[in-house]
Tab-separated table of C-alpha atoms in Angstrom:
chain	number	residue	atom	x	y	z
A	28	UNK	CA	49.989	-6.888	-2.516
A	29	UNK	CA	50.309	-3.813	-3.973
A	30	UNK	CA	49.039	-0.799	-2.236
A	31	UNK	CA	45.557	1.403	-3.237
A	32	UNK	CA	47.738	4.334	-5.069
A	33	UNK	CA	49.840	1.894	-7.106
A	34	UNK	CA	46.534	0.083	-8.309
A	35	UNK	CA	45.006	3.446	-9.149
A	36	UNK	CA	48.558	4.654	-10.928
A	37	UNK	CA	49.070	1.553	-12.644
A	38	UNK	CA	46.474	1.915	-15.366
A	39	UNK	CA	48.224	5.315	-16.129
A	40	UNK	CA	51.888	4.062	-16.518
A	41	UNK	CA	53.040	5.346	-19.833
A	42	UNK	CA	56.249	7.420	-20.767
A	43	UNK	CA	56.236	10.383	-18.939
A	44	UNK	CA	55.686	12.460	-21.909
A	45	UNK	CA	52.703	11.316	-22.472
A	46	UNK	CA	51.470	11.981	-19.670
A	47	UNK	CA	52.763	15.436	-19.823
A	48	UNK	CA	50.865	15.928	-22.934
A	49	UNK	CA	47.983	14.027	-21.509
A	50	UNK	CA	47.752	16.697	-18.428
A	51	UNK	CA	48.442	19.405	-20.827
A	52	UNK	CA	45.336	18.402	-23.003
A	53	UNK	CA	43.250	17.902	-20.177
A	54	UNK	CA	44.364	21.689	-19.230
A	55	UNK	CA	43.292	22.986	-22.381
A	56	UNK	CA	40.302	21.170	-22.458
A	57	UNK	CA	38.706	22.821	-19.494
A	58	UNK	CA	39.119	26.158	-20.936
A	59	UNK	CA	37.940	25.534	-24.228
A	60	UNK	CA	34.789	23.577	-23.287
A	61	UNK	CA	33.976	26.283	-20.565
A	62	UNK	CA	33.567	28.553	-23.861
A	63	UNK	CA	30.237	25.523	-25.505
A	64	UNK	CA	28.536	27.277	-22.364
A	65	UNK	CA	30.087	30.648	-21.556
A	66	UNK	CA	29.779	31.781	-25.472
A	67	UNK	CA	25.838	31.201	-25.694
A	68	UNK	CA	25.735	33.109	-22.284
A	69	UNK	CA	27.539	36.154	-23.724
A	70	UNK	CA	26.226	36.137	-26.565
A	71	UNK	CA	22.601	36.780	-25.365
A	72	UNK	CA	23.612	38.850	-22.223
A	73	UNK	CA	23.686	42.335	-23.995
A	74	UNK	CA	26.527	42.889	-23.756
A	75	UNK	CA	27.489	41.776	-27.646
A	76	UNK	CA	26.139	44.190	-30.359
A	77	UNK	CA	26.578	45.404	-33.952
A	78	UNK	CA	25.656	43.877	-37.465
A	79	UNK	CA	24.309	40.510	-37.127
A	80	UNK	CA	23.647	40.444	-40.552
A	81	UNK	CA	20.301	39.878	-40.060
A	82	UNK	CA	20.125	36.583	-38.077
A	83	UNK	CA	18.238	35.845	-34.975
A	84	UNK	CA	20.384	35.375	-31.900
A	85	UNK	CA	20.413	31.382	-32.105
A	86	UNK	CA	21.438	31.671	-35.787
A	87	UNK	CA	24.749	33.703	-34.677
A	88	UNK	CA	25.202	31.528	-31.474
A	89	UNK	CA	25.206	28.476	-34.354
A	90	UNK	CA	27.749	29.980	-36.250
A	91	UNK	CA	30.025	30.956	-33.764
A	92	UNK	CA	30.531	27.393	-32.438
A	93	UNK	CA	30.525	25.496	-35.936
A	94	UNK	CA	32.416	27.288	-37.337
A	95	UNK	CA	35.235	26.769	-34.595
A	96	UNK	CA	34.489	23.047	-35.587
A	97	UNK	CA	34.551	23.557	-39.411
A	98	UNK	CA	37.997	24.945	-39.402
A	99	UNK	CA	39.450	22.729	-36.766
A	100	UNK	CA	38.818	19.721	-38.923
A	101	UNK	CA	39.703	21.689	-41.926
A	102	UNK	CA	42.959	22.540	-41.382
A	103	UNK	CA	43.972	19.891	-39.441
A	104	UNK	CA	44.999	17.651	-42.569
A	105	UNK	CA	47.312	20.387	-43.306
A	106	UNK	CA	49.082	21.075	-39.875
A	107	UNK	CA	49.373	17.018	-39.802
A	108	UNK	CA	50.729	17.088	-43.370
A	109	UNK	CA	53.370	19.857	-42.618
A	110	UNK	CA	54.566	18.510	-39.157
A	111	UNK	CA	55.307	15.302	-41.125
A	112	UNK	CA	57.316	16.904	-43.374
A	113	UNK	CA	59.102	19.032	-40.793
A	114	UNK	CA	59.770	16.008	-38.324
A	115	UNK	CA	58.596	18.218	-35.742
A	116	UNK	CA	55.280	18.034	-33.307
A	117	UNK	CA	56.357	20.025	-30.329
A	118	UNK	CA	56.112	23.156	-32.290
A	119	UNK	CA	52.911	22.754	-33.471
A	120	UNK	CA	51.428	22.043	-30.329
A	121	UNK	CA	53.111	25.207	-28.983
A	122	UNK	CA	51.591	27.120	-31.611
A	123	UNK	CA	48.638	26.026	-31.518
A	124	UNK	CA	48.259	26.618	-27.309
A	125	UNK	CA	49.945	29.635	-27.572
A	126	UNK	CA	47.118	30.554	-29.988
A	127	UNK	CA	44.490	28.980	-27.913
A	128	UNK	CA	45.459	31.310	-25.015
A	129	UNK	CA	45.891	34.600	-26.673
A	130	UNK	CA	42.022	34.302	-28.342
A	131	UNK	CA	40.991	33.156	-25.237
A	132	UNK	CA	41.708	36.643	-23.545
A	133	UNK	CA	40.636	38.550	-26.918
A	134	UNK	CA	37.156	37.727	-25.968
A	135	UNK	CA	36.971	40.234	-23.223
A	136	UNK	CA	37.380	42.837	-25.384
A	137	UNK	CA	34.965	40.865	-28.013
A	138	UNK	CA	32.040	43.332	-27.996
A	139	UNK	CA	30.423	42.541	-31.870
A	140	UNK	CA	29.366	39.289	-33.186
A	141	UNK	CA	31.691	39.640	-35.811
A	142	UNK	CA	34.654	39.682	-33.420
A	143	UNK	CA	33.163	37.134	-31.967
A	144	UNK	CA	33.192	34.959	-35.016
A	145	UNK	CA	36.930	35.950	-35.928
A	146	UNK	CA	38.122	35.202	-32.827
A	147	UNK	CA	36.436	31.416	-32.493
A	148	UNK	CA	37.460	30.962	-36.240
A	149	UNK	CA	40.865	31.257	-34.907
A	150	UNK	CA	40.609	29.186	-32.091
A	151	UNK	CA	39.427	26.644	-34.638
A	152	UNK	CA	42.428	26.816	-36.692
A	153	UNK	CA	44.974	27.158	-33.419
A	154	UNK	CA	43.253	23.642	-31.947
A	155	UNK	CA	44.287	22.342	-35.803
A	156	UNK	CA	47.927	22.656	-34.878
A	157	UNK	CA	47.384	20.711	-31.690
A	158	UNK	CA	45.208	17.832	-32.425
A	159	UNK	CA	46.987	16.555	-35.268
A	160	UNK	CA	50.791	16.886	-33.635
A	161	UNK	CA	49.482	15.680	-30.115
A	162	UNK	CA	48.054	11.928	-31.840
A	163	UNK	CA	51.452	11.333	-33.888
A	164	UNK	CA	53.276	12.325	-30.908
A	165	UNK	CA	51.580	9.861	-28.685
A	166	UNK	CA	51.665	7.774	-31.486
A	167	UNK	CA	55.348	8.009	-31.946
A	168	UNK	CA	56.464	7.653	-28.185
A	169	UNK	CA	54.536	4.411	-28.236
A	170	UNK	CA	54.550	0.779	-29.696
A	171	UNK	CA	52.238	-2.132	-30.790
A	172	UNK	CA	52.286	-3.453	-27.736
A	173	UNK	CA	51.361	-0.217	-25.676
A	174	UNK	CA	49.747	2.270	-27.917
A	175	UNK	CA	45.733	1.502	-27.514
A	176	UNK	CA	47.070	1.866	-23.423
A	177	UNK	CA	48.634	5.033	-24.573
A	178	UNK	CA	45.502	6.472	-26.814
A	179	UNK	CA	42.979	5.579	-24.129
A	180	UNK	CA	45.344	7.316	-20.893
A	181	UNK	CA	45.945	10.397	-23.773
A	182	UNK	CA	41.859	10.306	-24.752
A	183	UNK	CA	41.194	9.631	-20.987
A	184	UNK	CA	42.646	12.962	-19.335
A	185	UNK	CA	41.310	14.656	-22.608
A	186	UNK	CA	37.742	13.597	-21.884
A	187	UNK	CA	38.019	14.361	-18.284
A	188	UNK	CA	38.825	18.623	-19.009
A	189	UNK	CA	36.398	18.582	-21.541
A	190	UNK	CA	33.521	17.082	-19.703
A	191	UNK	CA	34.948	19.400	-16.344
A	192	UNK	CA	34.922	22.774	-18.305
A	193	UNK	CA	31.030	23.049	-19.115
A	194	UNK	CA	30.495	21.580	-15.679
A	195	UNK	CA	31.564	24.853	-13.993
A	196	UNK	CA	31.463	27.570	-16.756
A	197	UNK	CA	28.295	28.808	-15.956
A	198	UNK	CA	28.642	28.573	-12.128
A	199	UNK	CA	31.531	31.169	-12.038
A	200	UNK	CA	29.326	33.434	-15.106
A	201	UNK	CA	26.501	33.317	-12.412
A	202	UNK	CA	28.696	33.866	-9.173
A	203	UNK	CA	30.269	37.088	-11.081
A	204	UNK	CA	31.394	39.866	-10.584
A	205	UNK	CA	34.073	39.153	-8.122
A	206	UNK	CA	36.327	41.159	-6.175
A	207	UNK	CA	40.143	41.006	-6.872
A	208	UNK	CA	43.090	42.782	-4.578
A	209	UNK	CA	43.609	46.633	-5.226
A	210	UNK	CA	39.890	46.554	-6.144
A	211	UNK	CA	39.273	45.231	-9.174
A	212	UNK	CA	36.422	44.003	-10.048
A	213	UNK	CA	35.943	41.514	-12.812
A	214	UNK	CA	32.739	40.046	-14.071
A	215	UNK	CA	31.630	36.589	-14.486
A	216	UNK	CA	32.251	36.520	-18.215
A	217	UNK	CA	35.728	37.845	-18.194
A	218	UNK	CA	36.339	35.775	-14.881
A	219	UNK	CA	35.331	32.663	-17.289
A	220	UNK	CA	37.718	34.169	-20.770
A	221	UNK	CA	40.650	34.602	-18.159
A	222	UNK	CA	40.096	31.008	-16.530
A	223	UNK	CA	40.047	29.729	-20.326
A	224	UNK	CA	43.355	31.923	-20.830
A	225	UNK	CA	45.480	30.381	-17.543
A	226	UNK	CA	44.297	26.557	-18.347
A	227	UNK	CA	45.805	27.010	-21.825
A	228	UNK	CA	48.916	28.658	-20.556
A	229	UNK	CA	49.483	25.945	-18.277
A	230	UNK	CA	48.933	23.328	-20.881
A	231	UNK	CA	51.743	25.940	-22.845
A	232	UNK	CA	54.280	25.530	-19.804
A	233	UNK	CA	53.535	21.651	-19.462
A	234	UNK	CA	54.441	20.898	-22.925
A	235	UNK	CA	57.586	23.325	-23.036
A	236	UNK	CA	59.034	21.696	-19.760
A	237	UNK	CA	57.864	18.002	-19.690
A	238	UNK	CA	57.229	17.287	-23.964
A	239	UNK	CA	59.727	16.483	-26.724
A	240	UNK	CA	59.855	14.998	-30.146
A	241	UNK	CA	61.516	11.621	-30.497
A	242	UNK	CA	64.698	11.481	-32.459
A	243	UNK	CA	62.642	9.166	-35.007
A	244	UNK	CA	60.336	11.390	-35.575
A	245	UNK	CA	62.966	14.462	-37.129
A	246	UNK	CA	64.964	11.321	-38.715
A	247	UNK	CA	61.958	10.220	-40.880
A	248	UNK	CA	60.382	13.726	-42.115
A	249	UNK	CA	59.246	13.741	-45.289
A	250	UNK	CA	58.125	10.326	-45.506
A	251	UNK	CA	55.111	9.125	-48.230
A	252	UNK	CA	52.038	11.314	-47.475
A	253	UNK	CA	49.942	10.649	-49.560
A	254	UNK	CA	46.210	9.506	-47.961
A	255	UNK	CA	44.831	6.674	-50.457
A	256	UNK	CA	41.564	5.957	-51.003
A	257	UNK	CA	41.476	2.754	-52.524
A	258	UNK	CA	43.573	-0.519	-50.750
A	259	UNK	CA	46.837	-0.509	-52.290
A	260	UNK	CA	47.332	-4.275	-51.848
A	261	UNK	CA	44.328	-5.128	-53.333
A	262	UNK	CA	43.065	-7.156	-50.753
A	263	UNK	CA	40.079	-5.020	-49.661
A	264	UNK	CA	38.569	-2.177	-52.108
A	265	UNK	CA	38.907	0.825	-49.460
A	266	UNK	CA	42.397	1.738	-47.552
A	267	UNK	CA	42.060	0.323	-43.763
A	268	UNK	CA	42.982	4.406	-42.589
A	269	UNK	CA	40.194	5.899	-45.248
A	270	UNK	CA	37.407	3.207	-43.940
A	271	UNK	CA	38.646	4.390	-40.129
A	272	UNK	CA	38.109	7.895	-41.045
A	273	UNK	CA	34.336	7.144	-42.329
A	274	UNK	CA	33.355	4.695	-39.707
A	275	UNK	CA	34.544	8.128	-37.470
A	276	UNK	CA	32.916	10.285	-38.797
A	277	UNK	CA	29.500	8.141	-38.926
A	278	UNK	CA	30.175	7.231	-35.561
A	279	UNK	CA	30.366	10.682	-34.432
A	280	UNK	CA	27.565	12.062	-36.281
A	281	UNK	CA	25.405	9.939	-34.510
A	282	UNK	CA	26.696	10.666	-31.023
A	283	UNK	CA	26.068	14.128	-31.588
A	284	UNK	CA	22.516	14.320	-32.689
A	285	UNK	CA	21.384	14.380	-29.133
A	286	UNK	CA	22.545	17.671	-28.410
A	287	UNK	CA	20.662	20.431	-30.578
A	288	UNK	CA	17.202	18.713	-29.607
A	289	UNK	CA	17.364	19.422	-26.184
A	290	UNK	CA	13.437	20.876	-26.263
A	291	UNK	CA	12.294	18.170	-27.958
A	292	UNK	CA	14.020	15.859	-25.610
A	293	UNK	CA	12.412	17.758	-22.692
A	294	UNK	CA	9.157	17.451	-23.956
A	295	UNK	CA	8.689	13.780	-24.857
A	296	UNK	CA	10.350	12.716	-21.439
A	297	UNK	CA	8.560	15.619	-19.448
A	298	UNK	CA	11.535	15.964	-18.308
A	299	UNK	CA	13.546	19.305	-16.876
A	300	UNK	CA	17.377	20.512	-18.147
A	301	UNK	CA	18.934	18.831	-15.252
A	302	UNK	CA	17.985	15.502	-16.538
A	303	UNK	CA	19.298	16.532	-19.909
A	304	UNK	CA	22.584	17.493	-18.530
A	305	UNK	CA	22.891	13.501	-16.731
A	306	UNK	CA	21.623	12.118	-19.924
A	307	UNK	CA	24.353	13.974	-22.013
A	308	UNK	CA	26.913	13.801	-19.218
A	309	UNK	CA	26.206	10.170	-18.998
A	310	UNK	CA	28.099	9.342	-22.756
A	311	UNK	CA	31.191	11.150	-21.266
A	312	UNK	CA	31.301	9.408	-18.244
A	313	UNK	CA	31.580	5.847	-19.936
A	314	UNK	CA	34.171	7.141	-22.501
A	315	UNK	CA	36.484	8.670	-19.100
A	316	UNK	CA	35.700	5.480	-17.631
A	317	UNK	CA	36.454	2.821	-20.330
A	318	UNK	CA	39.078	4.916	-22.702
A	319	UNK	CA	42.343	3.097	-21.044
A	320	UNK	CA	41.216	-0.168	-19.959
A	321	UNK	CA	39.837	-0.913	-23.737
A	322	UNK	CA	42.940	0.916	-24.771
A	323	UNK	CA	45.362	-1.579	-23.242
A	324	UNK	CA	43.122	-4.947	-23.836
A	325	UNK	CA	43.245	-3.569	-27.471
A	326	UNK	CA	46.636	-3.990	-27.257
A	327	UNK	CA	46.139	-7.592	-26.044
A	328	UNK	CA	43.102	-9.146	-27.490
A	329	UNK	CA	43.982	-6.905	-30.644
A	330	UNK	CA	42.559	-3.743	-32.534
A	331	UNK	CA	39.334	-5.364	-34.854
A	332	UNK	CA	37.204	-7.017	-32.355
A	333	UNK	CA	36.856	-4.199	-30.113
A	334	UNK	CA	36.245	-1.757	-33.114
A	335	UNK	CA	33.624	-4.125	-34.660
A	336	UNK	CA	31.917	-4.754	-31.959
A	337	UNK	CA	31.483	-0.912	-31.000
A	338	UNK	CA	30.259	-0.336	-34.012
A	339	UNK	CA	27.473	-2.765	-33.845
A	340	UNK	CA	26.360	-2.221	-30.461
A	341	UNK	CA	26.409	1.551	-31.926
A	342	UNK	CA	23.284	0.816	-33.742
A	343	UNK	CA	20.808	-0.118	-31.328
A	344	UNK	CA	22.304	2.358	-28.635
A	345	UNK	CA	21.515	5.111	-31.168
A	346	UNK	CA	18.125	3.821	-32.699
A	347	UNK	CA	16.494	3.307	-29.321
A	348	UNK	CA	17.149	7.003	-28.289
A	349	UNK	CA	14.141	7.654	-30.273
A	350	UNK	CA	11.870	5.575	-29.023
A	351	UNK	CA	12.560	5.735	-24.865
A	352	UNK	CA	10.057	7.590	-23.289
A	353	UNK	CA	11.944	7.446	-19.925
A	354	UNK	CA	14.106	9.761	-18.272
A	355	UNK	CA	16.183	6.963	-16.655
A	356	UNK	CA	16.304	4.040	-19.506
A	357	UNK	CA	17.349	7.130	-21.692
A	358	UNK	CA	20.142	7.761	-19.141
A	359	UNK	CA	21.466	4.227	-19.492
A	360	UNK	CA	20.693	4.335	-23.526
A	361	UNK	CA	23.655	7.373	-23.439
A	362	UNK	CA	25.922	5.503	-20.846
A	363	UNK	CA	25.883	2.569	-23.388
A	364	UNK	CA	26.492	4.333	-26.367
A	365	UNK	CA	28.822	5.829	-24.733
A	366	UNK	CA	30.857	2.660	-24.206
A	367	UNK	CA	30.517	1.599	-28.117
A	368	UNK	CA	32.276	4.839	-28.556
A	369	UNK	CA	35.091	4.164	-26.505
A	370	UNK	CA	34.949	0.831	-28.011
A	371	UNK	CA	36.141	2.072	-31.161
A	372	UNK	CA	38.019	5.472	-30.151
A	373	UNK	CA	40.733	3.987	-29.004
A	374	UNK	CA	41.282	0.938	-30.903
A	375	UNK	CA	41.245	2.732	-34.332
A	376	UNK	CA	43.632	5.384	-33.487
A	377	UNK	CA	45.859	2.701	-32.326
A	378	UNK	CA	45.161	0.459	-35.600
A	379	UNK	CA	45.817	3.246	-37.745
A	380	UNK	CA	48.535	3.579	-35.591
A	381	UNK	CA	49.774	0.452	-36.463
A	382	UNK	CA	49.297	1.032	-40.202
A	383	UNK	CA	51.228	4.629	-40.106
A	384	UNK	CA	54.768	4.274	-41.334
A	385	UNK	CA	57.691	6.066	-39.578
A	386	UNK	CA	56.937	9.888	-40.472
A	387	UNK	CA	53.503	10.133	-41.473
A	388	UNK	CA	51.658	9.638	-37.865
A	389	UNK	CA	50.247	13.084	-38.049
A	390	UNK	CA	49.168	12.735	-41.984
A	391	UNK	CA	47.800	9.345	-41.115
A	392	UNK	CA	46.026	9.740	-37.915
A	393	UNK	CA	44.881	13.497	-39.206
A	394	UNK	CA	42.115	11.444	-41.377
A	395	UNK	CA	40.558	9.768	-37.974
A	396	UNK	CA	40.624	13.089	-36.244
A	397	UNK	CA	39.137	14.949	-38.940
A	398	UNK	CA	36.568	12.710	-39.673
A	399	UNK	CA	35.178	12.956	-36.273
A	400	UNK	CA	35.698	16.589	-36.113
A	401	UNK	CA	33.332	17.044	-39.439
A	402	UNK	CA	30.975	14.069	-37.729
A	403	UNK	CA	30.728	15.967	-34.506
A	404	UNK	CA	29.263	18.760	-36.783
A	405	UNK	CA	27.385	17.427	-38.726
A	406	UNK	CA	25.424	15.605	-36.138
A	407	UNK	CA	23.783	18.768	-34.284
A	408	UNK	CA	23.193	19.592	-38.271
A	409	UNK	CA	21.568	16.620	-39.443
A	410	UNK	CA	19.003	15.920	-35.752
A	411	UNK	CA	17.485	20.100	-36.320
A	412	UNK	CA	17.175	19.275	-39.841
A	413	UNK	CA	15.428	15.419	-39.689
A	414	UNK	CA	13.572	16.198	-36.024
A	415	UNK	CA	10.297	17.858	-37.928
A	416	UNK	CA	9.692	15.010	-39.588
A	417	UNK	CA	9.205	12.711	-36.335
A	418	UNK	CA	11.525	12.907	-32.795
A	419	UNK	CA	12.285	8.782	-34.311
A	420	UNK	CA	13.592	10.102	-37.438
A	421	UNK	CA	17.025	11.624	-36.409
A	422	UNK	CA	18.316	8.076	-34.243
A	423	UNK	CA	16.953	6.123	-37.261
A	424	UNK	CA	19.439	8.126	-39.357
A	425	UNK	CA	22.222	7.461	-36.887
A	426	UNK	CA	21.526	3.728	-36.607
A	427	UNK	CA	21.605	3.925	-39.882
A	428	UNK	CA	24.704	5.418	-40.936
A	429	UNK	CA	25.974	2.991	-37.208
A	430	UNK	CA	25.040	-0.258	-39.830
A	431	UNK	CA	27.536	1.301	-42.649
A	432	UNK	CA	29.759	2.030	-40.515
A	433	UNK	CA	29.891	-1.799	-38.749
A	434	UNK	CA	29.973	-3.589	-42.718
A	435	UNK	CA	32.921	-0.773	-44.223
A	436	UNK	CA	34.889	-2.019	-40.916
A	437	UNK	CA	33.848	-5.388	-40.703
A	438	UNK	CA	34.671	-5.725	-44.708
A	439	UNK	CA	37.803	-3.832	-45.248
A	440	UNK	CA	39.438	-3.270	-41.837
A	441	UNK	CA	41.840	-6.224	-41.098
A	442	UNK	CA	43.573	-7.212	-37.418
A	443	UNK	CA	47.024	-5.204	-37.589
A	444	UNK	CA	48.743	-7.337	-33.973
A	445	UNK	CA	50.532	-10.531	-35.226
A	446	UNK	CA	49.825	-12.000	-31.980
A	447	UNK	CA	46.613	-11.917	-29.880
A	448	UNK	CA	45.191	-13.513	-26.944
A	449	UNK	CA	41.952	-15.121	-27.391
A	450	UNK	CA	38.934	-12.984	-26.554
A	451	UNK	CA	37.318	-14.159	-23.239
A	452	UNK	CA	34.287	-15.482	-22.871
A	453	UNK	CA	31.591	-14.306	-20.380
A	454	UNK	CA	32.316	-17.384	-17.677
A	455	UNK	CA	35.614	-17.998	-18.179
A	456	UNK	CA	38.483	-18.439	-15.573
């Protein structure tokens, strides 16, 4: 029998430099989401002045954290374009941390909004380099028959620094100013920039020690990298990767219309910010707890079923967010949609995965990454725009856009595993 730790360990085992670059993202990922809380915080504290070009405070805090999402998914097509025709990923992701940490210390000398929206807009394009590089790696160190295990333990550890960042930022902002040896005396705000700094200079000494690029992956450089739109075998009229990439983004459009509404959520659920934070905590929680076990049965039971069937239970997940009028069922609404998200996560970057010839993993997997990126925008975007007309209106547009998403992958998505063991059945031995 084997003991507690192995059980707990075995979900996990994947080559080692994965989970180097698993940790390492997980690093990163506390600093960066400390700054979704710590930014708003700063930016309304006083302490931030100058030309603000004439927008209200909320206006500038929206800018400042789209725009670090605009960029990211902007650019990343190009860093995943250029480190398949380099053969190289470790670079990138070196770059793009060692980026991460030096704008994460410029903030505490960030004293104008427009140094604060240089300096974000950088971080935007430094996260580029990793995303992009950090898929085809973990892409490239796996194979059909382990890499859903490896894209759920890689999106796992991920999930789990970006859902612990904004759990503390504003406890050590509120704790501040604190005391240091020889004493100094920092304040909360540039206690939370240098915290953001160290995580993503760890996550910079993790991948120079523990990460390297497979031979393969310098052999094949400057492979076909071209992203099709249309199915070049004619089977199906859209390419299996492009219909990934818009099931992605439609899929993360409507995950993200839940947070910009967070008065209007309040109010129909008479509800307090504490219960918000559960109910938005709640989707994270289901992805950190179901990202590797659908990962590896993906790799069993195969990629399609699971990303099907996330997409459809997607659509009533969504929809009846705008219709709950309890704190609790709206709780569990969130946990579920939550697991159709991880239902399809996964299982597409793995599929596309599959589909990615030798050398274009960070071209190829770019389109999934981006997609979601732009979806994750576009979603806070799309619920302040659509909530005036009716709290309903928003979800209805995400179930929606859910129903595309289920018939593109149901219609032109096809199984990529040549073998697959039957899908169990509820009652089965």
């Amino acid at each position: 029998m084997r003991s507690v730790v192995e059980r707990v360990i075995a979900p996990f085992a994947v080559d080692r430099r994965v989970l180097a670059l698993a940790g390492a993202r997980m690093a990163d990922g506390i600093g960066n989401s400390f700054l979704i809380i710590v930014i708003p915080l700063y930016v309304t504290s006083g302490v931030v002045g100058g030309t603000s070009f004439g927008l209200e405070e909320s206006m500038i805090i929206g800018l400042i954290l789209s725009l670090f999402g605009f960029l990211n998914s902007s650019v990343q097509p190009v860093t995943g374009r250029l480190s398949d025709r380099l053969g190289r990923r470790k670079p990138f992701i070196l770059v793009g941390l060692a980026g991460l940490a030096l704008t994460n210390v410029a903030y505490v000398v960030a004293e104008t909004y427009v140094s604060l929206l240089i300096i974000r807009g950088l971080q935007g394009v430094s996260v580029a380099f990793i995303i992009p590089a950090s898929v085809a790696l973990v892409n490239e160190l796996a194979s059909s028959g382990d890499r859903g295990g490896n894209m759920g333990v890689y999106n796992t550890f991920r999930l789990v620094g970006f859902g612990a960042g904004p759990a503390v930022a504003g406890a050590v902002v509120n704790l501040g100013p604190y005391a240091l040896p020889g004493g100094v005396v920092v304040n909360g705000f540039d206690a939370a920039f240098y915290i953001a700094t160290i995580t993503a200079s760890i996550s910079y000494v993790m991948v120079t020690a523990l990460v390297s690029d497979p031979e393969s992956t310098v052999a094949n450089a400057g492979a076909d990298l071209s992203i099709p739109i249309r199915d070049r075998t004619g089977s199906n009229l859209l390419d299996p990767i492009f219909t990934l990439g818009l099931a992605s983004f439609f899929m993360a459009t409507g995950i993200a219309l839940f947070a910009t509404i967070q008065p209007q959520v309040n109010a129909r659920l008479e509800q307090g910010a504490t219960w918000f934070g559960l109910q938005f905590a709640a989707f994270i929680l289901a992805q950190v707890a179901l990202q590797t076990p659908i990962g590896r049965a993906c790799d069993r039971y195969g990629r399609r079923p699971f990303i099907v069937t996330g997409m459809v239970l997607l659509i009533p997940t969504t929809l009846v967010q705008g219709f709950i009028l309890s704190s609790v069922l709206m709780f569990v609404a969130r946990l579920f949609q939550g697991v159709a998200a991880a239902m399809v996560f996964a299982p597409s970057l793995a599929l596309a995965g599959d589909l990615a010839g030798a050398g274009e993993s960070g071209s190829k997997l770019s389109v999934l990454t981006m997609a979601f990126g732009y979806g994750i925008a576009a979603g806070p975007f799309s619920s302040g725009a659509l909530v005036g007309y009716g709290f309903q209106v928003p979800f209805v547009f995400g179930a929606v856009l859910a129903v595309f998403g289920a018939i593109l992958v149901y219609t032109q998505v096809e199984e990529t595993l040549e073998t697959t063991a039957p899908v169990p059945v509820f009652g089965d031995d």
